[in-house]
Short mmCIF file of C-alpha atoms in Angstrom, two decimals:
data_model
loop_
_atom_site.label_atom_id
_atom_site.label_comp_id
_atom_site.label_asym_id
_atom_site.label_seq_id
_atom_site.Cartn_x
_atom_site.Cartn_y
_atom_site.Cartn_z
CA UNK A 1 0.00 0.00 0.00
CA UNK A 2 1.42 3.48 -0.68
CA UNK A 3 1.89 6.01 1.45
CA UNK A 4 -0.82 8.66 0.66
CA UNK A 5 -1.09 12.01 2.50
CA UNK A 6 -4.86 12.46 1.20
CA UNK A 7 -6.74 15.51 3.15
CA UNK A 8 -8.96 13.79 5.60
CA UNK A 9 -12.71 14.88 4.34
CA UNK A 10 -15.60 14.42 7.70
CA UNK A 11 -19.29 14.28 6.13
CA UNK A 12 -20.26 16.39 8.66
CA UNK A 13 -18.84 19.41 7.08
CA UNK A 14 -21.64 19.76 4.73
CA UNK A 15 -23.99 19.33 7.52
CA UNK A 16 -21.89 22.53 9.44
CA UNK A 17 -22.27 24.48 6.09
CA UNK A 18 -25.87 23.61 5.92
CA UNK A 19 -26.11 24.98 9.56
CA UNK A 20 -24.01 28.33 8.50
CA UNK A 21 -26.19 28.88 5.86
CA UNK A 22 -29.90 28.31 7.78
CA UNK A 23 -31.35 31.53 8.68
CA UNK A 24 -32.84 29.92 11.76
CA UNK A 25 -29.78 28.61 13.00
CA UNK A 26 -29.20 28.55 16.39
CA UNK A 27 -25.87 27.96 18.61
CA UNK A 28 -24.47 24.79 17.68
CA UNK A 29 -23.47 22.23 19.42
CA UNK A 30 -21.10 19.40 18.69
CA UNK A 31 -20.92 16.36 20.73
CA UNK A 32 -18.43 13.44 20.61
CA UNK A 33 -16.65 11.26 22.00
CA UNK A 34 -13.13 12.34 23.24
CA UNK A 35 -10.48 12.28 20.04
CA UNK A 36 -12.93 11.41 17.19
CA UNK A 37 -12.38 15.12 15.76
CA UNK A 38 -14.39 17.67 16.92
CA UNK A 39 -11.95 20.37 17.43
CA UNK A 40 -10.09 20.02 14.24
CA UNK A 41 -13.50 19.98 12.74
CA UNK A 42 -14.51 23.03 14.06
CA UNK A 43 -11.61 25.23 13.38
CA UNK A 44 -11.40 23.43 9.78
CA UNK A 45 -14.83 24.83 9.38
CA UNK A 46 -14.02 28.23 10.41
CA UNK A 47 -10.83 28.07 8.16
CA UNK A 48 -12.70 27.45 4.93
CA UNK A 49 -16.37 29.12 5.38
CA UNK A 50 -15.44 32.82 7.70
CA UNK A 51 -12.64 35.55 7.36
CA UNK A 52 -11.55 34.84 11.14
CA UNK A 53 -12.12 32.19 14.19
CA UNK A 54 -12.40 33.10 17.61
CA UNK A 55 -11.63 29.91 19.87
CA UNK A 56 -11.76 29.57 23.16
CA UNK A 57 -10.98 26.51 25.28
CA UNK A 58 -12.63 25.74 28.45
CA UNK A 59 -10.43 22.35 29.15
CA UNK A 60 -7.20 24.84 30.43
CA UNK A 61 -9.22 27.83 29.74
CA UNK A 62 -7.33 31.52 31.15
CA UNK A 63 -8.60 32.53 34.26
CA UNK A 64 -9.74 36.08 32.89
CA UNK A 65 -11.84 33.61 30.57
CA UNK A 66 -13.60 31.47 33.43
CA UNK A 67 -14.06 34.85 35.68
CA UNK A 68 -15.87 36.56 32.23
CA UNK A 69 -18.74 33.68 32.42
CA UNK A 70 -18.81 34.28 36.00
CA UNK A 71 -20.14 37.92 35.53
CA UNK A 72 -23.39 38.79 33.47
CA UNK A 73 -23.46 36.37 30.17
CA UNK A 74 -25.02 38.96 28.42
CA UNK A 75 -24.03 37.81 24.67
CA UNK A 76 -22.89 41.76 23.55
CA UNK A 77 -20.74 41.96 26.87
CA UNK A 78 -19.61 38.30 26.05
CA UNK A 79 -18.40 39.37 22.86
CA UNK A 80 -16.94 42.81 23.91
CA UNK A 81 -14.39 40.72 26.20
CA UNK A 82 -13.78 37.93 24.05
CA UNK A 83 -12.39 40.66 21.91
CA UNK A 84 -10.07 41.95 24.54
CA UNK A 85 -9.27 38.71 25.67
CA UNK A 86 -8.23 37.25 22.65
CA UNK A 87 -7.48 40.33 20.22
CA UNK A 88 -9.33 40.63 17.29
CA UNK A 89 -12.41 41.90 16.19
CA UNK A 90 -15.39 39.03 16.17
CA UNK A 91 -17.98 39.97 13.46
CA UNK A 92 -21.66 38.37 13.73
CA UNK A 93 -21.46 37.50 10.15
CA UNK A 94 -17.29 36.83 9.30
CA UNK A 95 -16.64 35.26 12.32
CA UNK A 96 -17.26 31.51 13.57
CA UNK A 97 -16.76 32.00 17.46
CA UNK A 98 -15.81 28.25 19.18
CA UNK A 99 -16.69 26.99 22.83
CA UNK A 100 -14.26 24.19 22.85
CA UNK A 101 -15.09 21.53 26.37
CA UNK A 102 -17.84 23.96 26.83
CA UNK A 103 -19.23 21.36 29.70
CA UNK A 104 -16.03 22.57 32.11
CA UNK A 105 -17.52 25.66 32.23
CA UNK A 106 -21.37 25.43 33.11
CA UNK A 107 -21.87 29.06 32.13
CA UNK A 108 -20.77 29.30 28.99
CA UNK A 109 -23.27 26.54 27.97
CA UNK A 110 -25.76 28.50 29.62
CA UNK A 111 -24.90 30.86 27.78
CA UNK A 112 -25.75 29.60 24.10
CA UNK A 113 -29.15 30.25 25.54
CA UNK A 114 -29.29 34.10 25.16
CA UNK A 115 -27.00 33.81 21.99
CA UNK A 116 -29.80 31.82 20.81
CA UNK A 117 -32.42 34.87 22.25
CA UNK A 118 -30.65 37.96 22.23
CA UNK A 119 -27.96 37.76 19.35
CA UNK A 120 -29.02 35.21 17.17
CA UNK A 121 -26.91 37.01 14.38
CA UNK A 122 -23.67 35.29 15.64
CA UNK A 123 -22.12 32.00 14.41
CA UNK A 124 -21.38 30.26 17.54
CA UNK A 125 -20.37 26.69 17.62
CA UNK A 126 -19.43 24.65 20.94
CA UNK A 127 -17.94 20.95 21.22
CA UNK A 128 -18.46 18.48 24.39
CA UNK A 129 -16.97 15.43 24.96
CA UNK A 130 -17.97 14.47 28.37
CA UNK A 131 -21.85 16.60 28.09
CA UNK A 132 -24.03 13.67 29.15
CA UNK A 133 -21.57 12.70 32.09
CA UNK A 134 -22.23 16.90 33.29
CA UNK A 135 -25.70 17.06 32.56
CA UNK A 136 -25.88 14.03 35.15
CA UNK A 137 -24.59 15.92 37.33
CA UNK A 138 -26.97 18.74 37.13
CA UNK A 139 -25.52 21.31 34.81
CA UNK A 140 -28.09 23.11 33.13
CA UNK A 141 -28.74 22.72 29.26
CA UNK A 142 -30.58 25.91 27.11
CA UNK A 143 -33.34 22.83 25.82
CA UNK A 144 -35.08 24.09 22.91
CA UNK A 145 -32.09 26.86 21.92
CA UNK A 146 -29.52 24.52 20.20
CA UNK A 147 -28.61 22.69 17.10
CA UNK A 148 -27.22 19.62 17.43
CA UNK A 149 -25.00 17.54 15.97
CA UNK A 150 -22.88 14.06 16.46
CA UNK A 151 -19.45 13.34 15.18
CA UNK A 152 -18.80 9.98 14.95
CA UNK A 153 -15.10 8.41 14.14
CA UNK A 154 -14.62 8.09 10.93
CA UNK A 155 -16.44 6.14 8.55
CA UNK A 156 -14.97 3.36 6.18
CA UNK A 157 -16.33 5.47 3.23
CA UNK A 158 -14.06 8.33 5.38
CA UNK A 159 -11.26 6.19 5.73
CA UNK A 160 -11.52 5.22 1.66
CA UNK A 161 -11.37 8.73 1.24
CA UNK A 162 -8.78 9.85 3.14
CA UNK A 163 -6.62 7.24 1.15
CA UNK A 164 -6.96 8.64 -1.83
CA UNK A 165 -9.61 6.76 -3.21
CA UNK A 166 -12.59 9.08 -3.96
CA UNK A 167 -12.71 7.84 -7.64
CA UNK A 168 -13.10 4.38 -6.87
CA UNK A 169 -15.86 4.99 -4.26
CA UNK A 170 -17.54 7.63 -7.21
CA UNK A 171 -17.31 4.74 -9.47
CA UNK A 172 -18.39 2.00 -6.94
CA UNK A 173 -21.79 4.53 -6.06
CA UNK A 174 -22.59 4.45 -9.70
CA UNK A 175 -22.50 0.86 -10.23
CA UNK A 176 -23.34 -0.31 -7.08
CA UNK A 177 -23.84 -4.05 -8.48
CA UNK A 178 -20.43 -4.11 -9.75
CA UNK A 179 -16.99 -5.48 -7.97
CA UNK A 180 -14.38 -4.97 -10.18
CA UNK A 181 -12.14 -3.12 -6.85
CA UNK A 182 -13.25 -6.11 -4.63
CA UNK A 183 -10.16 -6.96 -3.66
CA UNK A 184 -8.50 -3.35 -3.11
CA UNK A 185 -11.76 -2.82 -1.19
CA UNK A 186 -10.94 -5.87 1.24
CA UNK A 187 -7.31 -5.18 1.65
CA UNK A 188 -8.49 -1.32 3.01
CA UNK A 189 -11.35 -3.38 4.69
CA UNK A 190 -8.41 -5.12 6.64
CA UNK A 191 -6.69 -2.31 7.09
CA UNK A 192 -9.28 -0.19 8.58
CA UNK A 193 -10.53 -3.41 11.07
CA UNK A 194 -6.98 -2.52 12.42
CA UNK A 195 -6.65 1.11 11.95
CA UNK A 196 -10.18 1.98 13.12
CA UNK A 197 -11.72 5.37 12.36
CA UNK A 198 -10.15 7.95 15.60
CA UNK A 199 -8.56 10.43 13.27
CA UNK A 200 -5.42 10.75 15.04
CA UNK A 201 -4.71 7.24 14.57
CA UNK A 202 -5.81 7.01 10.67
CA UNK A 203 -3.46 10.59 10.14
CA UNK A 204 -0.37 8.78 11.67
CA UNK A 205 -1.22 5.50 10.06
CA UNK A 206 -1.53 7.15 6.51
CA UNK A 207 2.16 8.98 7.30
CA UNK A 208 3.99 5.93 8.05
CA UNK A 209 2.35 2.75 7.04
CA UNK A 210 3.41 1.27 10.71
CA UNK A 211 0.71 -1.15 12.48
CA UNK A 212 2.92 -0.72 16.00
CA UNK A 213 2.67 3.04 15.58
CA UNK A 214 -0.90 2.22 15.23
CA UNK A 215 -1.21 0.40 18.61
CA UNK A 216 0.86 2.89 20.04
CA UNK A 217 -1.88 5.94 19.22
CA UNK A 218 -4.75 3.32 20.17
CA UNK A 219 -2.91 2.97 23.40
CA UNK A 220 -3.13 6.60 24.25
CA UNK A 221 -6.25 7.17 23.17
CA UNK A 222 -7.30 4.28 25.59
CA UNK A 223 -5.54 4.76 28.45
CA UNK A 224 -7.39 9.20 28.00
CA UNK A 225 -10.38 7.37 28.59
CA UNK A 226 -9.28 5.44 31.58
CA UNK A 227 -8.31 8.66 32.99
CA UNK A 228 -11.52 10.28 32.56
CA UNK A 229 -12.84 7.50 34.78
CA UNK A 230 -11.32 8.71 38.04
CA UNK A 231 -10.91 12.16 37.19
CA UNK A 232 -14.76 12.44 36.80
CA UNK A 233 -15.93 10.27 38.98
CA UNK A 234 -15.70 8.72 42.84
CA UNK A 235 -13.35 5.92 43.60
CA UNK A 236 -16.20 3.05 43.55
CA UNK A 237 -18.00 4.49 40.51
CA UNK A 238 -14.37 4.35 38.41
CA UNK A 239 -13.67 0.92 39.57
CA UNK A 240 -16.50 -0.12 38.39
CA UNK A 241 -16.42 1.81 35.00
CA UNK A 242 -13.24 0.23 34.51
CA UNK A 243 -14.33 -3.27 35.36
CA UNK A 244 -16.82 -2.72 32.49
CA UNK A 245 -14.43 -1.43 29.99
CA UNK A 246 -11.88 -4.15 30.29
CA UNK A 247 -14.88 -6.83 30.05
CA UNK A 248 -15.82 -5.37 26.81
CA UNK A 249 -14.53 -8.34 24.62
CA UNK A 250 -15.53 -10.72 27.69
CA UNK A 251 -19.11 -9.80 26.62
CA UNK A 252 -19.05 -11.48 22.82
CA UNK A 253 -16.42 -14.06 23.46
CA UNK A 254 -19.31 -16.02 23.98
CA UNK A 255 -22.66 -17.96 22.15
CA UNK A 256 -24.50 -15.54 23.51
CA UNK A 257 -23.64 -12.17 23.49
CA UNK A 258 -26.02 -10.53 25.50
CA UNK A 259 -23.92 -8.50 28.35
CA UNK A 260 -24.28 -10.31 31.35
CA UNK A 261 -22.97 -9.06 34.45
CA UNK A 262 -21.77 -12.23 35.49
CA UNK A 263 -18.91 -11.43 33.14
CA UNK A 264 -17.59 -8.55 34.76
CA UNK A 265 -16.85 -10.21 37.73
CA UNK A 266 -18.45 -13.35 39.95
CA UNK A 267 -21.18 -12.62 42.06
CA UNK A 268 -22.27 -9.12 39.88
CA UNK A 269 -25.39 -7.40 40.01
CA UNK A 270 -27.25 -4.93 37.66
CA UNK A 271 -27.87 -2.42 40.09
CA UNK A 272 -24.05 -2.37 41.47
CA UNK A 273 -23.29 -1.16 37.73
CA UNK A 274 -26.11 0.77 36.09
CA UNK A 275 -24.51 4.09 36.60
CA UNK A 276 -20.95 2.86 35.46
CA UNK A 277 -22.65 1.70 32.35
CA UNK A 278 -25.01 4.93 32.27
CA UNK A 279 -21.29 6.76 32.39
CA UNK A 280 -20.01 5.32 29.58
CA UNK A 281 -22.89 5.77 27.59
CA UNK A 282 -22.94 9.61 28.36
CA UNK A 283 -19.27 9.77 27.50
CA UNK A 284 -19.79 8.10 24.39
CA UNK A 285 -17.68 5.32 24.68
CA UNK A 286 -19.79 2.46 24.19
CA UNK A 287 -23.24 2.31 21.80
CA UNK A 288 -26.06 0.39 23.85
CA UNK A 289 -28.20 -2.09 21.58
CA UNK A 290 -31.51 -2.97 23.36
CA UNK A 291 -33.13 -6.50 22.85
CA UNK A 292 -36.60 -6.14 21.42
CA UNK A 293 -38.70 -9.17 20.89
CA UNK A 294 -41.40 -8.03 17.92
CA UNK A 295 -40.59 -7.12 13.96
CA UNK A 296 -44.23 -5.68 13.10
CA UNK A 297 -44.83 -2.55 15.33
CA UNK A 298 -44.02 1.00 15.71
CA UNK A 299 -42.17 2.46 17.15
CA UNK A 300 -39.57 -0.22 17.85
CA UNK A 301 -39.00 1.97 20.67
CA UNK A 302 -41.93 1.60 22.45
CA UNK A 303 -40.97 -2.28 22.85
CA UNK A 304 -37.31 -2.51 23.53
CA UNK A 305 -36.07 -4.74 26.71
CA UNK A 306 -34.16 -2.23 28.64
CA UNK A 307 -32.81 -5.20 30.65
CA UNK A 308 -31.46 -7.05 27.54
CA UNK A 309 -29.12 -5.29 25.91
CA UNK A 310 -25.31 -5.77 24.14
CA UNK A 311 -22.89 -2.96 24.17
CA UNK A 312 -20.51 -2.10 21.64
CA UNK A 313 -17.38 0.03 21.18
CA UNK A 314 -17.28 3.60 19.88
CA UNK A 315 -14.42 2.69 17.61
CA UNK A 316 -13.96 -0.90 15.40
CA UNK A 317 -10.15 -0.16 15.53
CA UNK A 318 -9.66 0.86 19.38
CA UNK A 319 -11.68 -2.46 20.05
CA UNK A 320 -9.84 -4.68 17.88
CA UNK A 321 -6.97 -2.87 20.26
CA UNK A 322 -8.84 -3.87 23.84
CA UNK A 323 -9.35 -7.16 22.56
CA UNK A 324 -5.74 -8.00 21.79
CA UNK A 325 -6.50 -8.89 18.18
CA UNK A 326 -3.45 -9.01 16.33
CA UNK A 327 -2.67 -8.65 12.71
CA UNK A 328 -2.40 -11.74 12.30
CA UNK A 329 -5.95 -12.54 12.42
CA UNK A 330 -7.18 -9.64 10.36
CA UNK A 331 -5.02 -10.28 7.52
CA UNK A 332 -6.45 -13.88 7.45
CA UNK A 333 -9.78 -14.42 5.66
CA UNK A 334 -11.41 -16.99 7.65
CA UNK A 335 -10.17 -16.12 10.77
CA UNK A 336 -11.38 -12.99 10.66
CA UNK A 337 -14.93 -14.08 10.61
CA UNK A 338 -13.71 -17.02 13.04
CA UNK A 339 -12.69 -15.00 15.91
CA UNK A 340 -15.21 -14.25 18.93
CA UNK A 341 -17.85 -14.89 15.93
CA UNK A 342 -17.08 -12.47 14.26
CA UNK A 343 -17.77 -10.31 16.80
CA UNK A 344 -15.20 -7.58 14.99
CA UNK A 345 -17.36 -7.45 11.67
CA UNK A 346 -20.59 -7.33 13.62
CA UNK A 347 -18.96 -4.08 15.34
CA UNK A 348 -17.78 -2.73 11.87
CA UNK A 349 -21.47 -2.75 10.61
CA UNK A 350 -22.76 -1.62 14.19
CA UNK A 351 -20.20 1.66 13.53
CA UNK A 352 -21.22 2.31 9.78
CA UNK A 353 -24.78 2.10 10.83
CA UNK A 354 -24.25 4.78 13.89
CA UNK A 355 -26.90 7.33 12.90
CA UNK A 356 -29.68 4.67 12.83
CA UNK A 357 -30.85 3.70 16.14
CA UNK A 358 -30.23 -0.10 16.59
CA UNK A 359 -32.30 -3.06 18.45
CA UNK A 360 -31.39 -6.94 17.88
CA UNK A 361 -34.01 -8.86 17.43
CA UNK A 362 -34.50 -12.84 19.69
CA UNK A 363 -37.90 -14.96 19.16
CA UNK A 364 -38.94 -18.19 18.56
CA UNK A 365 -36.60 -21.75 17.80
CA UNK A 366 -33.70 -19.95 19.40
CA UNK A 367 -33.58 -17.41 16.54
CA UNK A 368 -31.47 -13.76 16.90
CA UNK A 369 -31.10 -11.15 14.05
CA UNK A 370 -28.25 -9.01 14.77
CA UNK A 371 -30.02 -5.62 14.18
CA UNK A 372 -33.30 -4.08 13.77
CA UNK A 373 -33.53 -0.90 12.74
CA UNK A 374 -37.10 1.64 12.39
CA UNK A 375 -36.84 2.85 8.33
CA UNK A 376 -39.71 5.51 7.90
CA UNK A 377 -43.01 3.21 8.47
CA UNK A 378 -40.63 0.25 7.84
CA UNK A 379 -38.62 -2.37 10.09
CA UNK A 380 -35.64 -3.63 8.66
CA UNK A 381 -33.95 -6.42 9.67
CA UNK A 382 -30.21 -6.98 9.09
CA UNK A 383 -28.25 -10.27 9.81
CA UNK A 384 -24.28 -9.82 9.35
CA UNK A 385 -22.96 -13.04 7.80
CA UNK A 386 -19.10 -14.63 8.36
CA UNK A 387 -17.60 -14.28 4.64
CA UNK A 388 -19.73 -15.88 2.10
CA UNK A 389 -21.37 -18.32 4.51
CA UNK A 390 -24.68 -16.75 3.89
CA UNK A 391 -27.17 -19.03 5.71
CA UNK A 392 -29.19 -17.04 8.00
CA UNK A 393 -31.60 -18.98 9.77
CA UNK A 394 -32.86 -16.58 12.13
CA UNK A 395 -33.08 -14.05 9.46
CA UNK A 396 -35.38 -15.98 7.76
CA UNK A 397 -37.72 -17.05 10.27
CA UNK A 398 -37.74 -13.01 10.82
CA UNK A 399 -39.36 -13.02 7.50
CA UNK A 400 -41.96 -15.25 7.45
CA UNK A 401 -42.94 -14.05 11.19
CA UNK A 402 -43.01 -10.43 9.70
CA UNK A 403 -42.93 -10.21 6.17
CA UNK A 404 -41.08 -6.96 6.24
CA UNK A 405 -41.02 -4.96 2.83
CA UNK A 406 -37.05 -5.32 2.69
CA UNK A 407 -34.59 -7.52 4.45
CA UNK A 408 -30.70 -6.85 4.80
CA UNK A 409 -27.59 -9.58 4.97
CA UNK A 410 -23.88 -7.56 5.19
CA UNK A 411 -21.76 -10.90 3.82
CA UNK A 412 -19.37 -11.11 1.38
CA UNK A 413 -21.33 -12.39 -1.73
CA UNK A 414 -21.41 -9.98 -4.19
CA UNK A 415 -24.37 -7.00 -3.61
CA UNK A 416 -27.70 -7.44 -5.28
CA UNK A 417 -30.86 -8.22 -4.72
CA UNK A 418 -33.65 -11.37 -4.09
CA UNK A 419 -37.09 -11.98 -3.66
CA UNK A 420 -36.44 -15.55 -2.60
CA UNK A 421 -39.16 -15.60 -0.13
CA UNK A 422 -42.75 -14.91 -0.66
CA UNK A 423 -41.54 -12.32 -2.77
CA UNK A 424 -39.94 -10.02 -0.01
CA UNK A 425 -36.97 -8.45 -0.66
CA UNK A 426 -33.32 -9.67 0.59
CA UNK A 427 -31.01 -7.06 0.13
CA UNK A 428 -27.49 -8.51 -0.28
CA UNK A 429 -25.06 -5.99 0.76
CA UNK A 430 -21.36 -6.51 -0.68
CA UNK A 431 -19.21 -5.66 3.53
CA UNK A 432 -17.75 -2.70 2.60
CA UNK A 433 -20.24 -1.07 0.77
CA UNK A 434 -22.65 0.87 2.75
CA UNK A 435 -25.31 1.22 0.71
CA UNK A 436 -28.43 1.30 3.24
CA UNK A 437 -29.20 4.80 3.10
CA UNK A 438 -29.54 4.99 -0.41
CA UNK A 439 -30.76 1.51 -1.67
CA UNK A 440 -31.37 0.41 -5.64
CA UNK A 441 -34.80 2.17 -7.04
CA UNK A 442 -36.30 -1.31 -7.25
CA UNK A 443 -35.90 -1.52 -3.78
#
C-alpha cells in the first residue's frame, strides 16, 4: 500500500455548512466522544467558510476567561471581552466563534441560551466530549435553543477517502452491483478493522504505514479514557467503570452475546453497575443495543427490553486494540470471521450504521437477528454473515414471522438483490459497501 497524505474529508462538514447557511440557526453544538475530531473539525470549518475564528478553550481555559462567564453572560458583553481577551475583532457574520469543552464551564453553555435569544446574528459553535456525564450531574442545558449535531469516528467510506480513493468509491456509487475493486476494497477493509476510524490514529497510520505506531496511538487514546474514569468520577464508581471497559470483549467471546454481568466479575449485580454503564454511555464510549422481541410494530422503541441489551465500542479499531486482536488474524480471511464470531465485523457494521438507532431482534426456535432498525413506516432487519457463509436462519424465520417490505444480509457475496421468499426483498449488501441509506430504485 502506498503512502498517501490524502486531506482527511468528515461528512459532517456539509452538515456545518448547511447549519451556516440556515437563517434559523441557532448555537451549535457538537458532541463526541473524546479524540474522534471535533476540534479540528470546528476550526477546519471556520478556516474554509469565515474571514476569522475566535476559539476559546474551556479544558485549560485563562482565568480572565472562566471569571468573564462568572459575571453577566449577556451575549454583547460576552463578545466585547472575548475581543479583549483574545485580540481581534469578532464579526456576527465573518466570524465563527468556538466553545471548545464547553461542559467545564457550566456558564458558557448557559450561555448559548441568550446567543440563541438575544444575538441570534452570531455563528457560535461549541464541542463536548464528556456533556451527558455533566448534565448528570446537574448542569443546566438551554433545551429548545440549540442545534445539534454528532461526530462519529470516521467512517470506512471516510477512511476510503482519506486514502486517496474518492474515484473508486464515485465509481463503486454508480455501479453499485459491480466489484471490479473487490479486492482493493478488502485489503483497506483489513486495514481499517486494524486502523479503526479515531482520526489521530488514521493521520499517523496514513504517514507511516506502521501497524505498532498504530497500537501505540490506540494505546493513548485508551488509556485518555481510563483517565476520565477517576478524574470524573468517585473511587467506587471508576472501579467499576473500569471493570466494564476491560470486560468489553468478555461480553461477545461467547454464544451468547447478551452482556451479562456475570462477566464482569463473579457474584455481579445490575444495580451495582447501572450508573458505570449509564457513564459510559454519556461519554460516548460504548453504543447500547436494546433487545426487542417483535418485527411488526411501531415504534420499535416503544418495545425494547431495557434489561437485555449488548454494548458495543465507539471505535472498530480501538476495540480490535482492547481485545488483543493481532494482525495476524485480520489479515487472514477466515479467521477474521472465526474469531469471537465475528464479533469484529458485527462491530464494523454496528459503527457504519451509527446514525440509525439499533435493536437486535430474539424470538422463537432460538432465533437472533443481529439488528433491527425503524426505516420511515418500515422495520428492517439486518443479519451480518461470516464471509460468504450466507445461511441465516434466524433471518429468515424473521421473515416469514413479519414479512417486512425489505430484508438486509452484510456478507461477502457480491451486492444485489432477491425476492427468494414470498416475494420479499433480501437485500445482499457486498461488507464494505454501505449502501443502506440509499438503496437500488427497485428496492
Amino acid at each position: 500500500m502506498q503512502n498517501n497524505t490524502a486531506r482527511m474529508e468528515r461528512k459532517l462538514m456539509a452538515e456545518l455548512l448547511k447549519w451556516k447557511n440556515d437563517e434559523d440557526r441557532k448555537p451549535l453544538l457538537l458532541e463526541g466522544a473524546r479524540q474522534v475530531g471535533k476540534t479540528w473539525l470546528l476550526k477546519e470549518f471556520g478556516k474554509r467558510h469565515f474571514k476569522n475564528v475566535a476559539y476559546v478553550n474551556f479544558q485549560n481555559p485563562k482565568r480572565e476567561i472562566v471569571e468573564l462567564f462568572e459575571g453577566s453572560i449577556d451575549p454583547r458583553r460576552i463578545v466585547g471581552m472575548l475581543e479583549l481577551n483574545l485580540d481581534m475583532k469578532i464579526s456576527a457574520k465573518d466570524t465563527l466563534l468556538i466553545f471548545d469543552e464547553v461542559q467545564e464551564v457550566p456558564r458558557a453553555l448557559t450561555s448559548l441560551k441568550y446567543f440563541c435569544e438575544d444575538a441570534p446574528e452570531y455563528h457560535v459553535v461549541s464541542a463536548g466530549s464528556l456533556l451527558g456525564v455533566f448534565l448528570h450531574q446537574g448542569t443546566s442545558f438551554p433545551v429548545g435553543k440549540v442545534d445539534s449535531l454528532k461526530l462519529e469516528p470516521l467512517s470506512f467510506e471516510e477512511f476510503l477517502c482519506a486514502n486517496g480513493k474518492e474515484k473508486m468509491l464515485d465509481y463503486i456509487k454508480e455501479n453499485q452491483f459491480e466489484n471490479q475493486f473487490a479486492e482493493t476494497f478488502y485489503d483497506l477493509f483489513k486495514y481499517y478493522l486494524f486502523v479503526g476510524g479515531m482520526p489521530a490514529v488514521v493521520a499517523d497510520w496514513i504517514k507511516t504505514q506502521d501497524f505498532e505506531k498504530v497500537k501505540i496511538n490506540q494505546e493513548k487514546i485508551l488509556n485518555n479514557y481510563r483517565n476520565d474514569f477517576s478524574k470524573y468520577t468517585d473511587n467506587t464508581t471508576a472501579v467499576r467503570i473500569r471493570q466494564i471497559f476491560e470486560s468489553l470483549p468478555a461480553q461477545f467471546a461467547k454464544k451468547n452475546d447478551k452482556f451479562l454481568y456475570g462477566t464482569i466479575k463473579s457474584g455481579a449485580r445490575a444495580r451495582e453497575y447501572e450508573l458505570a454503564i449509564e457513564w459510559l454511555l454519556d461519554a460516548g464510549i460504548v453504543r447500547r443495543v436494546n433487545n426487542v422481541k417483535v418485527g411488526n410494530k411501531i415504534p420499535l422503541k416503544a418495545y425494547a427490553d431495557p434489561s437485555a441489551f449488548k454494548l458495543y465500542f465507539v471505535d472498530v479499531g480501538l476495540f480490535r486494540y482492547l481485545a488483543d486482536i493481532p494482525i495476524e488474524v485480520i489479515q487472514n480471511k477466515d479467521a477474521i470471521f472465526d474469531e469471537f464470531n465475528g464479533l469484529i465485523v458485527e462491530q464494523f457494521v454496528l459503527q457504519q450504521l451509527a446514525k440509525h438507532t439499533l435493536f437486535y431482534w430474539t424470538g422463537g426456535e432460538e432465533s437472533e437477528v443481529d439488528f433491527v432498525t425503524q426505516h420511515s413506516m418500515n422495520i428492517v432487519p439486518i443479519e451480518v454473515k461470516s464471509g460468504e457463509n450466507v445461511k441465516a436462519k434466524s433471518l429468515k424465520v424473521f421473515r416469514k414471522m413479519y414479512s417486512p417490505k425489505i430484508s438486509v444480509r452484510f456478507s461477502l457475496k457480491n451486492t444485489k438483490l432477491d425476492n427468494d421468499l414470498q416475494n420479499i426483498s433480501l437485500f445482499n449488501i457486498f461488507l464494505y459497501e454501505q449502501l443502506l441509506e440509499n438503496p437500488p430504485k427497485n428496492v
